[in-house]
Short mmCIF file of C-alpha atoms in Angstrom, two decimals:
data_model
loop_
_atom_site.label_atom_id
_atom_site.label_comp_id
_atom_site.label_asym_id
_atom_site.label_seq_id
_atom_site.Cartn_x
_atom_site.Cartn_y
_atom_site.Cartn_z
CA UNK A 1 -17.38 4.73 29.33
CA UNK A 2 -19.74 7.49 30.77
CA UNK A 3 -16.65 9.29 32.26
CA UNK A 4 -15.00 9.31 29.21
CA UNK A 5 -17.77 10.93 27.55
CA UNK A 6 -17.97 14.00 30.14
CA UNK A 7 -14.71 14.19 29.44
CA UNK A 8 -15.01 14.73 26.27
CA UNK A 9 -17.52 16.90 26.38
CA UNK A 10 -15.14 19.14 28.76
CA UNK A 11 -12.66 19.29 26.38
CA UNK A 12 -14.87 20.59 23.89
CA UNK A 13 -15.97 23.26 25.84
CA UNK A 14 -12.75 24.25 27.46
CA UNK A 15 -11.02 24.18 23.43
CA UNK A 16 -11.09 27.62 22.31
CA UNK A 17 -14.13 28.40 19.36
CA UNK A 18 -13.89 31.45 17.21
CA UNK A 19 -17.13 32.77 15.50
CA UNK A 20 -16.74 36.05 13.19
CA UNK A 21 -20.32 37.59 11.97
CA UNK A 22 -21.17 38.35 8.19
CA UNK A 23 -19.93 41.10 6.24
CA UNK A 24 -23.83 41.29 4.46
CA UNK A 25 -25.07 42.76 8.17
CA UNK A 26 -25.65 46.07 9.53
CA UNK A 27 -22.14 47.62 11.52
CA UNK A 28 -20.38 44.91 9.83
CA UNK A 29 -19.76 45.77 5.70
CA UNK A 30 -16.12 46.25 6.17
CA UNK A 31 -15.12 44.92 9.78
CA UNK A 32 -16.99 41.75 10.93
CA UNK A 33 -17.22 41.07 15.01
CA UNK A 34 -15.43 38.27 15.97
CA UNK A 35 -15.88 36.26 19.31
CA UNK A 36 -13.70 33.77 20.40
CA UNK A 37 -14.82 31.28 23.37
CA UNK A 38 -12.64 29.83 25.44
CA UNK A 39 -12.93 27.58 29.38
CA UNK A 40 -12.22 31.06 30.60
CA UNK A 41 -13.34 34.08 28.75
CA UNK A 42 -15.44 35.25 25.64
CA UNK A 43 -13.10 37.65 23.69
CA UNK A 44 -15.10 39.98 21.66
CA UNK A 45 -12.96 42.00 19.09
CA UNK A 46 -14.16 44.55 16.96
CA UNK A 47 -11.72 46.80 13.86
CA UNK A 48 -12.39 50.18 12.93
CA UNK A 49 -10.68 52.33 10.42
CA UNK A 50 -8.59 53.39 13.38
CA UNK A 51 -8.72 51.77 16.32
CA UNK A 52 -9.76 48.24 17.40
CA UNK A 53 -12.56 47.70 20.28
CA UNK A 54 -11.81 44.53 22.22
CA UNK A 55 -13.52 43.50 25.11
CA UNK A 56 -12.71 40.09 27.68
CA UNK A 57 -15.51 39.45 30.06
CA UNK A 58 -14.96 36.24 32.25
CA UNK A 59 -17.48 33.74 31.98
CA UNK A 60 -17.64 33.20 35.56
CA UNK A 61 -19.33 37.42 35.31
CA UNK A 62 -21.77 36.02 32.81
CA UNK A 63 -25.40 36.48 34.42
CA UNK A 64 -27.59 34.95 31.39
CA UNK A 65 -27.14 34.48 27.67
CA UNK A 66 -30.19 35.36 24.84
CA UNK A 67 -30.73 34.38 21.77
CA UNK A 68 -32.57 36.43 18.98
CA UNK A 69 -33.51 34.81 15.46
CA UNK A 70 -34.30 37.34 12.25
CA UNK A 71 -34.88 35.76 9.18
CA UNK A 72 -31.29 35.39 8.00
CA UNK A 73 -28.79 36.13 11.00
CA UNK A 74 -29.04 35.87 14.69
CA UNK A 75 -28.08 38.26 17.46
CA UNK A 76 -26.64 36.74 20.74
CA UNK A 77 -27.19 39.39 24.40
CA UNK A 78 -25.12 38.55 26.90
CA UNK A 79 -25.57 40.46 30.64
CA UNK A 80 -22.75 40.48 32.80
CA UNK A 81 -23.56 40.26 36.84
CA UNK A 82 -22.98 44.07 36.90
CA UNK A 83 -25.70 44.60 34.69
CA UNK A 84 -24.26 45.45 31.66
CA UNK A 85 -25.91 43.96 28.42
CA UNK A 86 -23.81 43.85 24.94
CA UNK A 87 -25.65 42.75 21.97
CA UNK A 88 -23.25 40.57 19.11
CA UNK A 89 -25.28 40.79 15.97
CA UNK A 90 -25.00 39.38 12.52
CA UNK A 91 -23.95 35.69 12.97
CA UNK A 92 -25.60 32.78 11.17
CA UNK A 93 -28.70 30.78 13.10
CA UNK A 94 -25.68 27.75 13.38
CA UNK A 95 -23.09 30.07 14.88
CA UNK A 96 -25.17 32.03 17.54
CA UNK A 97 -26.67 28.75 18.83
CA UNK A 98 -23.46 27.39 19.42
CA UNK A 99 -22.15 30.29 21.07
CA UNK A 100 -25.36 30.31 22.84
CA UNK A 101 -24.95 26.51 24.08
CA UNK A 102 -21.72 26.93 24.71
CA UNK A 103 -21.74 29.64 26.92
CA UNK A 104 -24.96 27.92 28.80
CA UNK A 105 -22.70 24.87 29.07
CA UNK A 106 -20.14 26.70 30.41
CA UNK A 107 -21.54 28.13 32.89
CA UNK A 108 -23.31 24.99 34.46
CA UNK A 109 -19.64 23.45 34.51
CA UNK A 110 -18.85 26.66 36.12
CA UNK A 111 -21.22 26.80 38.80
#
């Protein structure tokens, strides 16, 4: 029963989660970020007026995950092991924590 449970629980992480921020935050009136989380990658995607900004970082180059709380949204940093930090902002508390948990969950499986 236990292993069927972990299994689970690996399925769930490996499934691919998308997560798009709110429109009512700052950088994102007109084109929201969206993230998508898979057992490989984070995919972070970004529109302009012209152009498109899209970024794939493999979560095995994820060196630590944060987590910042404002009063409505929540901002997620992630630094990759070459040192680079990018900061996702404008996601609801429930979306950033599970972004945030997944990518800590991931990377325990990982390691």
């Amino acid at each position: 029963m236990a292993r069927s449970a972990n299994l689970l629980k690996v399925l769930y992480i490996i499934m691919p989660h998308v997560f798009t921020s709110s429109h009512l935050t700052k950088g994102n009136m007109v084109f929201p970020i969206t993230i998508m989380i898979d057992g490989s990658h984070l995919y972070y995607s970004k529109d302009f007026v012209i152009g498109r900004n899209r970024i794939a970082i493999p979560l095995a180059s994820i060196a630590s995950v944060g987590l910042v709380n404002k009063i409505l949204f929540s901002d997620l940093v992630v630094e990759t092991r070459g040192g680079r930090v990018l900061y996702f902002n404008g996601f609801t508390h429930s979306d950033a924590r599970r972004m945030y948990d997944l990518l800590r969950n991931i990377g325990r499986i990982n390691r």
